[in-house]
Short mmCIF file of C-alpha atoms in Angstrom, two decimals:
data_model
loop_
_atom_site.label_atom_id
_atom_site.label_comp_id
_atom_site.label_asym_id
_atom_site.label_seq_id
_atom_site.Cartn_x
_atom_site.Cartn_y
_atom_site.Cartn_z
CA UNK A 107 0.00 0.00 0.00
CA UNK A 108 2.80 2.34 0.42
CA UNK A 109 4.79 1.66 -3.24
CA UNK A 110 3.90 4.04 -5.63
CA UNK A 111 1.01 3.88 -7.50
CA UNK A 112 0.76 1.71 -10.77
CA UNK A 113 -0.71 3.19 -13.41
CA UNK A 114 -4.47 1.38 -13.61
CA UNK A 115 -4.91 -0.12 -17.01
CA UNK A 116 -7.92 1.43 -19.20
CA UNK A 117 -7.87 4.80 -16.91
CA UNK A 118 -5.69 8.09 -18.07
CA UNK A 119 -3.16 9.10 -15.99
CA UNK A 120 -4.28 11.52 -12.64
CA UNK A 121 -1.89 14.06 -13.73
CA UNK A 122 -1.50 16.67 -16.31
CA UNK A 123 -4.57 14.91 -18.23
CA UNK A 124 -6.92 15.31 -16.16
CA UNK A 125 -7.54 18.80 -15.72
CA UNK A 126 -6.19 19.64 -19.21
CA UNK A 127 -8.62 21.35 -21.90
CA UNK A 128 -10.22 17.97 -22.76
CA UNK A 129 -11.41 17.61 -18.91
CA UNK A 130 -14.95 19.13 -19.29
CA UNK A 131 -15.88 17.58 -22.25
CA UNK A 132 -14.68 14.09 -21.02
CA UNK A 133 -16.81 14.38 -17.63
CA UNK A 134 -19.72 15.64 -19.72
CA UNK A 135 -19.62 12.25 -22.14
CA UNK A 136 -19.05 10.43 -18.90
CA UNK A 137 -22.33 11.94 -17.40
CA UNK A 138 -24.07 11.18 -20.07
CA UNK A 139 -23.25 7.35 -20.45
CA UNK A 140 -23.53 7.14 -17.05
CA UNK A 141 -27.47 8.34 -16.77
CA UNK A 142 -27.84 6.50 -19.82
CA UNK A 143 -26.33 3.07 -18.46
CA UNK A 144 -27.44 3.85 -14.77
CA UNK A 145 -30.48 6.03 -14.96
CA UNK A 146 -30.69 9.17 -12.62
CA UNK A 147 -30.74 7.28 -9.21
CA UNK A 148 -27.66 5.03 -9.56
CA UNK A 149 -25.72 7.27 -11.62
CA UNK A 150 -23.18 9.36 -9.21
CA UNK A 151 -20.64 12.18 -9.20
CA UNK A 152 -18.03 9.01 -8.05
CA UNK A 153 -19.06 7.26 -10.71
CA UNK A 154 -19.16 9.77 -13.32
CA UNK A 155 -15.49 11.09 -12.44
CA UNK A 156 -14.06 7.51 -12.48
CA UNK A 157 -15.71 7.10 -15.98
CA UNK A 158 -13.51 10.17 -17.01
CA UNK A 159 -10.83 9.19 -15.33
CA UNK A 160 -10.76 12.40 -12.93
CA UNK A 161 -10.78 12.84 -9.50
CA UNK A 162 -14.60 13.47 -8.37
CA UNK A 163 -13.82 16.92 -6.93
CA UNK A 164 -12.69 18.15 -10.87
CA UNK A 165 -16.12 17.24 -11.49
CA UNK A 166 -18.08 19.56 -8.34
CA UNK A 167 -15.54 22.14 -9.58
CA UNK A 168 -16.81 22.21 -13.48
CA UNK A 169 -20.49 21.25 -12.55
CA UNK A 170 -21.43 21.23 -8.80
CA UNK A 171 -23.94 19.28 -7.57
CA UNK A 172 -25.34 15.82 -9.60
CA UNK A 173 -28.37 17.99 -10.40
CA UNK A 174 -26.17 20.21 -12.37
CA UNK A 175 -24.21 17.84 -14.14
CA UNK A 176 -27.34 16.01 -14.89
CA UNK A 177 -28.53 19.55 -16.37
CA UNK A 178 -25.16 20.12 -18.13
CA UNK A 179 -25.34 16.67 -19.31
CA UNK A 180 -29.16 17.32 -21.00
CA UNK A 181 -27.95 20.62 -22.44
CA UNK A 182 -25.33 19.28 -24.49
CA UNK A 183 -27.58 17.27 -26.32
CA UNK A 184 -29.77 20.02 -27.04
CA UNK A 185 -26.53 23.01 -27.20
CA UNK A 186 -29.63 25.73 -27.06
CA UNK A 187 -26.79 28.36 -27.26
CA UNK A 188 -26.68 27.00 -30.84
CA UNK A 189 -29.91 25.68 -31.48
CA UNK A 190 -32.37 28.54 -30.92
CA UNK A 191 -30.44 31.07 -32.83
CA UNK A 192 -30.52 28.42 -35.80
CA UNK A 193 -34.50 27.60 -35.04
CA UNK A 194 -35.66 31.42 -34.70
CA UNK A 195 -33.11 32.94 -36.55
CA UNK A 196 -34.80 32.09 -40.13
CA UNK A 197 -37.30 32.87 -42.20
CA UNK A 198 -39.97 33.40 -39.58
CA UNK A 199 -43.07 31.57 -41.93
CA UNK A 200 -40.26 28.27 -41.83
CA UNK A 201 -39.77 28.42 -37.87
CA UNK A 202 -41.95 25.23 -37.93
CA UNK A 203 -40.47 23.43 -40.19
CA UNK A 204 -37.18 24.14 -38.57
CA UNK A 205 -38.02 23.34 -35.00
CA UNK A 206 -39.63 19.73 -36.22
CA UNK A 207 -36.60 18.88 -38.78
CA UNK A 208 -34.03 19.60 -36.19
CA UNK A 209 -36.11 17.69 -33.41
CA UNK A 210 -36.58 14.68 -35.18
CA UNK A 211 -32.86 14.88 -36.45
CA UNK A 212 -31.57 14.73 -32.79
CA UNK A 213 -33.27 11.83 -32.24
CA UNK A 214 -32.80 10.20 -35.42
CA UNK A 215 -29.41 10.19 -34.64
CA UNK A 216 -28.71 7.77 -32.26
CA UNK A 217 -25.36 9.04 -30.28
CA UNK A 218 -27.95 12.28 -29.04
CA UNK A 219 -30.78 9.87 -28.90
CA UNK A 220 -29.28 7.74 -25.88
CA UNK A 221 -29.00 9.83 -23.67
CA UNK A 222 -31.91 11.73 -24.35
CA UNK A 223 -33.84 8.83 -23.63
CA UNK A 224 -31.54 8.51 -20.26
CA UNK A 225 -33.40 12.09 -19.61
CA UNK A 226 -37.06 11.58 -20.39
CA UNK A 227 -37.01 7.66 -18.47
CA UNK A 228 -35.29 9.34 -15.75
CA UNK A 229 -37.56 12.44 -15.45
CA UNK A 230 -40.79 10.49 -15.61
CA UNK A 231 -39.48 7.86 -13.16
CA UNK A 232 -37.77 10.33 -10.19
CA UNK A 233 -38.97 13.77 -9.66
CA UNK A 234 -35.25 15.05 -8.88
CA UNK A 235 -34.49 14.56 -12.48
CA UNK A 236 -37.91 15.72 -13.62
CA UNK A 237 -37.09 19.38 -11.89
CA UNK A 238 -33.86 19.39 -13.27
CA UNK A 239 -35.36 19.27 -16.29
CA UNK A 240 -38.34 21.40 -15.38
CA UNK A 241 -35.39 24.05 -14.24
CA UNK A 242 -32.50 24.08 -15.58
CA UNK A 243 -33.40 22.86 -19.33
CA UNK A 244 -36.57 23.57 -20.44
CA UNK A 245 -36.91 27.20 -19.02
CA UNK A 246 -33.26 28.17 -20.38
CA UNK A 247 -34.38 26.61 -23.58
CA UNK A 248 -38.19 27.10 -24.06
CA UNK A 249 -38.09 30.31 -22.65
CA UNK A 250 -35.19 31.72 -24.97
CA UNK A 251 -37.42 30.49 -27.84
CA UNK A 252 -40.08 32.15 -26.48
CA UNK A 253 -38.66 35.41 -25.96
CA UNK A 254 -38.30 35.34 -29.88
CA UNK A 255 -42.11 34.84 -30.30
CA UNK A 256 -44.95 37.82 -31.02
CA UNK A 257 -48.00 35.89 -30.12
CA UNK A 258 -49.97 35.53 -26.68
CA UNK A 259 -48.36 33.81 -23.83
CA UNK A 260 -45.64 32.52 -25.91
CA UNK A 261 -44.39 30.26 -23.13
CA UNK A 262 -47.55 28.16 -23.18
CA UNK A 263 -47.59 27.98 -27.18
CA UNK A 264 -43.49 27.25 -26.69
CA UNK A 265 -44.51 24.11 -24.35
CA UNK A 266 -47.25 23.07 -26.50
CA UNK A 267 -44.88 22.42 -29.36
CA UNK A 268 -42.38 20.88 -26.98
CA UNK A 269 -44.70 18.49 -25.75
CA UNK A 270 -45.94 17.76 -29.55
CA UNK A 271 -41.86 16.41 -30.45
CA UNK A 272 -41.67 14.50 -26.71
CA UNK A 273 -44.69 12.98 -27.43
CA UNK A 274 -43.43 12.00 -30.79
CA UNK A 275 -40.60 10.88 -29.71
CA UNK A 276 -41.94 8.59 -27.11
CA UNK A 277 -44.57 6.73 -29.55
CA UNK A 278 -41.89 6.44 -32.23
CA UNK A 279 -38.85 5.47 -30.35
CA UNK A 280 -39.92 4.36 -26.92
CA UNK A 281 -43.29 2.41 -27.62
CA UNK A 282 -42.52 1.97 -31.01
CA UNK A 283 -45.81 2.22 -32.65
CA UNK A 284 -46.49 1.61 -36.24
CA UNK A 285 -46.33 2.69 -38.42
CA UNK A 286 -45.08 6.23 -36.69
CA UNK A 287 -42.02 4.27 -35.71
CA UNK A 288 -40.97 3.51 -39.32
CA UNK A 289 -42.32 6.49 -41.04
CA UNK A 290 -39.60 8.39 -42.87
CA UNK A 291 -39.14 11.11 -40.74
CA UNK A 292 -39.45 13.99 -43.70
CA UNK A 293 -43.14 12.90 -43.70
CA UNK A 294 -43.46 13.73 -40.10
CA UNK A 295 -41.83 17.09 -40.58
CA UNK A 296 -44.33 17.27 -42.80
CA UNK A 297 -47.52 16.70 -40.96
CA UNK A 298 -46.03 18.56 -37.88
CA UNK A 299 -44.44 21.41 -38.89
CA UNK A 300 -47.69 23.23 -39.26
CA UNK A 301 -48.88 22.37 -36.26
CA UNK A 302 -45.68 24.07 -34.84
CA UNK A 303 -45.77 26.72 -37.27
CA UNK A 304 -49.54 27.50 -35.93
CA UNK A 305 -48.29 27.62 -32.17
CA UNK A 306 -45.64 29.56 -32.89
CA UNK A 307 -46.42 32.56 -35.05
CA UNK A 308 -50.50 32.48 -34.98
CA UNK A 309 -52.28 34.66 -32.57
CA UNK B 154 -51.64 -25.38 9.85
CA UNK B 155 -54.65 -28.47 10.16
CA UNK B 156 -56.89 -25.84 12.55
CA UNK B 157 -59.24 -24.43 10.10
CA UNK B 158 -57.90 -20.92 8.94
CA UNK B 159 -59.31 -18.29 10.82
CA UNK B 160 -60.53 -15.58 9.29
CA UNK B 161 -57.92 -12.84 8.36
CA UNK B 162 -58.14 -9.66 9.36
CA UNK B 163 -58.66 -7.15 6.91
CA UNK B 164 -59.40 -9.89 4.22
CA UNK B 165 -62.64 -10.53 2.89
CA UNK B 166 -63.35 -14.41 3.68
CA UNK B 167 -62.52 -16.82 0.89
CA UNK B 168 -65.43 -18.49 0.33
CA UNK B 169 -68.38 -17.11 -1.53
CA UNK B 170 -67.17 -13.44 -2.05
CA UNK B 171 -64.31 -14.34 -4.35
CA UNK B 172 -65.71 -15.47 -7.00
CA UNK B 173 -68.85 -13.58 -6.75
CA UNK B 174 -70.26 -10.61 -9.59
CA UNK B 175 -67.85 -8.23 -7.97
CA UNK B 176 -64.45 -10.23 -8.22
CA UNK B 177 -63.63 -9.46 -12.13
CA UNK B 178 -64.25 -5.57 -11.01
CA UNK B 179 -62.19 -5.97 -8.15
CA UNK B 180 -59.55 -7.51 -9.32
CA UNK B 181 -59.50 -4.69 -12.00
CA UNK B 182 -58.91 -2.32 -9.10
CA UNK B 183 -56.60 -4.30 -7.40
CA UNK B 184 -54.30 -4.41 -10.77
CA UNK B 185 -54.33 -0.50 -11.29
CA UNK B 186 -52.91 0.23 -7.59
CA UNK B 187 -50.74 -2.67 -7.78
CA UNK B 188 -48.91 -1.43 -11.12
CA UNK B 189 -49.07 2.42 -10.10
CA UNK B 190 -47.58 1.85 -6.24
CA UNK B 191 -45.43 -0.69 -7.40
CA UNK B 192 -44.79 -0.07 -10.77
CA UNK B 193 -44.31 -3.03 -13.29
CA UNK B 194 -41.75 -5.13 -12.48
CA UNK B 195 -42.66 -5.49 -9.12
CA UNK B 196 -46.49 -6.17 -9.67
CA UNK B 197 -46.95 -9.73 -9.85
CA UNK B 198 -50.65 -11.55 -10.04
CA UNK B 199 -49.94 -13.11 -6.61
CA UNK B 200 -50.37 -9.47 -4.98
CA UNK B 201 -52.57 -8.17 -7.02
CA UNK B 202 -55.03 -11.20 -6.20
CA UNK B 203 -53.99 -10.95 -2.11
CA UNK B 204 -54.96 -6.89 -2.84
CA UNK B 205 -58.12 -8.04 -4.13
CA UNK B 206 -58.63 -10.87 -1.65
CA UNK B 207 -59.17 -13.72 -4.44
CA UNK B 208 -57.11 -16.71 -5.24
CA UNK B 209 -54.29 -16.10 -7.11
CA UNK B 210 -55.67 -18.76 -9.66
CA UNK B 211 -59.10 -16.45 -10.15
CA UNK B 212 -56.71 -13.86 -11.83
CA UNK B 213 -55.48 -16.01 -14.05
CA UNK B 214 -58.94 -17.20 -14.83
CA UNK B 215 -60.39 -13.95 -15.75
CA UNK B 216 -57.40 -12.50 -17.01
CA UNK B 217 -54.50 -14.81 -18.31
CA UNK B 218 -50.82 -13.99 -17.73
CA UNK B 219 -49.69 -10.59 -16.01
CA UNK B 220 -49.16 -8.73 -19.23
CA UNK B 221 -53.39 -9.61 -20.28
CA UNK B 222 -53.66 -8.54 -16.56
CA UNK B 223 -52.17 -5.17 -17.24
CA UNK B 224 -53.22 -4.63 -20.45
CA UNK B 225 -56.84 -4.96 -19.12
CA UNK B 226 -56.42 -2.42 -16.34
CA UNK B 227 -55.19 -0.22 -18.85
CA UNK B 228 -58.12 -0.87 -21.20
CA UNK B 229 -60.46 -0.04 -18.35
CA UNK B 230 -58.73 3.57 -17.96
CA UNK B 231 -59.76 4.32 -21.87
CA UNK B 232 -62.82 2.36 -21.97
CA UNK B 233 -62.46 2.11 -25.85
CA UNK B 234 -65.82 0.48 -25.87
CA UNK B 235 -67.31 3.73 -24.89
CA UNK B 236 -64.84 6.25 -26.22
CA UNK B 237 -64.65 5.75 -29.49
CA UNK B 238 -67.79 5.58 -30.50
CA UNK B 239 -68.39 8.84 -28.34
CA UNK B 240 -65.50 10.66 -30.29
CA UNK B 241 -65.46 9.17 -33.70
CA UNK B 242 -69.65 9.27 -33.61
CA UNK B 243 -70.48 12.88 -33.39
CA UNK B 244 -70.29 15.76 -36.03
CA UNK B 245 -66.96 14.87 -37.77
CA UNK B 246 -66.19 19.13 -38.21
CA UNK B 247 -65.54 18.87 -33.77
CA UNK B 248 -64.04 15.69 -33.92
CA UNK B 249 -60.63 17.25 -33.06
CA UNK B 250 -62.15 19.04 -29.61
CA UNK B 251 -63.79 16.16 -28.47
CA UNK B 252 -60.49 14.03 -28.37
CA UNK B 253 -58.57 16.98 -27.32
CA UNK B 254 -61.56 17.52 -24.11
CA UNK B 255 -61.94 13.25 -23.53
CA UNK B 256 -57.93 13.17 -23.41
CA UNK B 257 -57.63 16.34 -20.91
CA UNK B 258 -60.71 15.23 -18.95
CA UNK B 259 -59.44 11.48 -18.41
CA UNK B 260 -55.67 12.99 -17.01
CA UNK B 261 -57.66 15.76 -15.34
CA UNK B 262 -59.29 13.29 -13.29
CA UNK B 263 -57.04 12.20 -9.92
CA UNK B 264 -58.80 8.60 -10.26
CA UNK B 265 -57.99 7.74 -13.63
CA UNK B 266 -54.66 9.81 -13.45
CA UNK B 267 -52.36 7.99 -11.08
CA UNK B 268 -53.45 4.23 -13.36
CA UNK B 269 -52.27 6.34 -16.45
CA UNK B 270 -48.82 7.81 -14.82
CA UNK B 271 -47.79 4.26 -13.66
CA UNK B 272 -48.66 3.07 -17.05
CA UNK B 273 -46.65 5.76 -19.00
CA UNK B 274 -43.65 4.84 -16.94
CA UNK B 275 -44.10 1.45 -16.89
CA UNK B 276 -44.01 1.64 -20.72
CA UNK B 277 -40.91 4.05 -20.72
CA UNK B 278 -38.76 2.24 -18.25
CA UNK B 279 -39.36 -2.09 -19.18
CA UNK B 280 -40.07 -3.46 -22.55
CA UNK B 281 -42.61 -5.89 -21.14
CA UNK B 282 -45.05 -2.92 -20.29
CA UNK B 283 -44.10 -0.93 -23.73
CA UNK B 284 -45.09 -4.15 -25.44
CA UNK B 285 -49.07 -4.67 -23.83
CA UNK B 286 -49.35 -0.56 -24.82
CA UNK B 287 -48.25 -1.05 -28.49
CA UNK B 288 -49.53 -4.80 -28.72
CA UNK B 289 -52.75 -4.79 -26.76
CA UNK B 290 -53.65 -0.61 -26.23
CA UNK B 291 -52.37 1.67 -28.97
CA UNK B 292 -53.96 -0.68 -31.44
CA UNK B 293 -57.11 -1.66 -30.18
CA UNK B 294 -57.61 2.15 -29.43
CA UNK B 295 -55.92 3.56 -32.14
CA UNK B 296 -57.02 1.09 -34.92
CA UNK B 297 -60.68 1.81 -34.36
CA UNK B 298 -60.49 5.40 -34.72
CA UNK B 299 -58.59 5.32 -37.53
CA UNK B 300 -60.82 2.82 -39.04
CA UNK B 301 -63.44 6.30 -39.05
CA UNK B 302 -61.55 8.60 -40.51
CA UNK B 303 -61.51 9.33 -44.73
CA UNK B 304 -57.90 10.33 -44.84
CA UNK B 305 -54.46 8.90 -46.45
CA UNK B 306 -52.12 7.16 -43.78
CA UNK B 307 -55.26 7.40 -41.01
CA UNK B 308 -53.58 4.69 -38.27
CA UNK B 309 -50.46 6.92 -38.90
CA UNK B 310 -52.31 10.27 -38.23
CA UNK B 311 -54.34 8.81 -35.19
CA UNK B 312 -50.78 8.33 -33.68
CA UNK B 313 -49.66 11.60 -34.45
CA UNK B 314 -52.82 12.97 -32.52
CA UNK B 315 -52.23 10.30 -29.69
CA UNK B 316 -48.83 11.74 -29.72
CA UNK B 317 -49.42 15.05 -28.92
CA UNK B 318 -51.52 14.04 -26.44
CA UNK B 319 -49.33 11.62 -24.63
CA UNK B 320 -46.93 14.48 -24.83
CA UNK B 321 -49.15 17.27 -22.90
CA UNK B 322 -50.02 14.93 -20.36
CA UNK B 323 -46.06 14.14 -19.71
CA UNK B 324 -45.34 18.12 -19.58
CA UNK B 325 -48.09 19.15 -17.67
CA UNK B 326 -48.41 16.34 -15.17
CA UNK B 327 -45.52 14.84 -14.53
CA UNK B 328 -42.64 17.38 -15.44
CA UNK B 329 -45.09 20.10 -15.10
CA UNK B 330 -43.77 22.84 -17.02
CA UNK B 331 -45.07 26.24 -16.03
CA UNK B 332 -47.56 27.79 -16.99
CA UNK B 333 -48.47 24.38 -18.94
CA UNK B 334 -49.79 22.74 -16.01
CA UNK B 335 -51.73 25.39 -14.17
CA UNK B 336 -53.46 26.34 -17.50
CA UNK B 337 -57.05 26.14 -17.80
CA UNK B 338 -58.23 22.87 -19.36
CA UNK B 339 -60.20 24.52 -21.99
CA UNK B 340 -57.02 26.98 -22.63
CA UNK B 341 -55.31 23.87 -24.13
CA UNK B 342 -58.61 22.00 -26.01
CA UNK B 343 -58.99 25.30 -27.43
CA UNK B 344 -54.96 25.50 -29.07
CA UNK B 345 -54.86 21.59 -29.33
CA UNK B 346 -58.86 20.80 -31.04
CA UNK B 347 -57.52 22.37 -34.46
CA UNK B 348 -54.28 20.02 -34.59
CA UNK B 349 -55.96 17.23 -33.99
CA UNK B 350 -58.61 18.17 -36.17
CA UNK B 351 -56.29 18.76 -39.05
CA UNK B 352 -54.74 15.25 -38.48
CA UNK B 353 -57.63 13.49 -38.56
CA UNK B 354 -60.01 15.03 -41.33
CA UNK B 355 -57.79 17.10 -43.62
CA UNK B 356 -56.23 15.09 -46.07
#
C-alpha cells in the first residue's frame, strides 16, 4: 500500500490529463453514459469522475452538484446556445419546419438519442431529475425560444410544441408504434411542422 | 396449519365473495394500484389477487398472464368500448375538440390519473409494459379510430394525434412545465382541437 502507485490499465493518468482542456468535455460524455447506463438514481458524481478518469472533486468544480451535471449533461444534447439562434433565426413563416426537422434529427441520430432517452425515463421515473429538467433545461431553452415569439403567452404555445416532439418521440422510439415508428421522418416534418408553425407565429 | 384458517383480518373471507359478480371488477382495481404503487416489475398476479382478496388462480382465470392482466387495467382507464364511438360518432367538423376535451378530462381526473402515470412509466422504463401498450392498447384504441376517418395514412395520423396528447399529459403532469400545467383545461382544447382536427379530417 505504500509503493507508488501503478498506473491502472484502461484509466488516463491523474496528472496533467486530467484537468487539461479535454477535462470538461470528457466528464460531460461520462455523465451522459452514465445516466444513460445507470439512470438518474444510480448514476453518481463518483461514478461519473471515475468514468472520465478524474478525481470526483474536478467534477463539483466544473459542474457542482449531480443535479447540475445532470442539467449540463441534458444541455449538451440540445446546445440551445446553438440551437435557438438556428430555429428562430430564419425565415420566420419556416420556424416550424425548422423546430420539427431539427427535433426529429436529434433523435434520429442515435449518439444524441441515448442519452436523451436517459433524460425523459429518468424524469418520468424520479422527480429530482424531472425538476432538473423542469429548471435548468426547459426554461433556459423554451423560454429563450419564447422570448423570440410575437404571439400571446408565448411560453404556453413554446410548451405546446415541446410536448408535440416529446410525445413524438416517445410513440416512435420508446413504444414503437407503427407505423409512426418507421415512417420516414421527412413525412413527419411534414404533418407537424404546421402544427408548430400554428403555435408559434398564430395569434 | 390443520386448525381451520381463521378468518384474516382485513381480508374478505374466501369463500363465496371471491368469486362472486364483484371479483372481475375488483380484481381490476386491485391491478391498477398494484402497477401504479409498485410499478411493473414489481407487480406480480400473486399481490394483485392478495390486494383483491381472491385466489391467485381467479386472476389467471379472468385474465391470463400478467401482461393480459395489465393490459386490461389499462383498457379499463380508456374504456375504448365507450370512447370511441363517443369521439369518432359525433359531427366529424368537432371531432378534433372532443379528443382533445376526452384526453384532458381522463388525465384531469385524480382517479384515472395515477393508473395512467404508472402506465406511462411502466411503458418508458421495461419493454414488457411498452409491449401490452403497443400490442394490446395503442392498437385496439388507435385502430378503431382510424378505421373512421376518410384520410391517407389514417392509423399513422391517429398516432400523431395520440402523440401530442401523450406528450401534454407528460409536460403538464408529470414534469409540469409552467404555466403548462396550471393552464385552464379549456385553454389547451382550445390550441390543441384544431391540430388534432387537421390530423384526422384534412387530407
Amino acid at each position: 500500500m505504500t509503493e507508488p502507485a501503478p498506473r491502472r490499465r484502461g484509466r488516463p493518468s491523474r496528472t496533467g490529463e486530467e484537468s487539461g482542456p479535454g477535462a470538461r468535455e470528457r466528464i460531460l460524455e461520462a455523465a451522459r453514459g452514465q445516466f444513460a447506463e445507470r439512470g438518474y438514481d444510480k448514476a453518481s458524481v463518483r461514478g461519473i469522475a471515475k468514468a472520465a478518469g478524474v478525481d470526483p472533486a474536478l467534477v463539483h468544480h466544473y459542474f457542482g452538484t449531480k443535479d447540475e451535471v445532470f442539467a449540463a449533461a441534458i444541455e449538451v444534447s440540445f446546445e440551445p446556445a446553438l440551437v435557438v439562434p438556428a430555429i428562430v433565426g430564419g425565415p420566420r413563416e419556416a420556424i416550424g419546419e425548422r423546430l420539427a426537422r431539427f427535433f426529429i434529427g436529434v433523435w434520429e441520430n442515435p449518439v444524441s438519442r441515448a442519452p436523451l432517452l436517459a433524460i425523459v425515463r429518468s424524469a418520468l421515473t424520479h422527480e429530482a431529475a424531472a425538476k432538473v429538467l423542469r429548471t435548468f433545461v426547459l426554461r433556459r431553452l423554451l423560454e429563450r425560444i419564447a422570448d423570440e415569439l410575437d404571439v400571446p403567452d408565448p411560453k404556453f404555445r413554446a410548451e405546446l410544441a415541446a410536448s408535440h416532439m416529446i410525445g413524438i418521440a416517445i410513440m416512435r422510439y420508446v413504444i414503437q408504434v407503427e407505423p409512426l415508428a418507421s415512417a420516414d421522418p421527412e413525412k413527419i416534418v411534414a404533418m407537424v411542422a404546421p402544427t408548430l408553425q400554428r403555435y408559434l407565429t398564430e395569434a
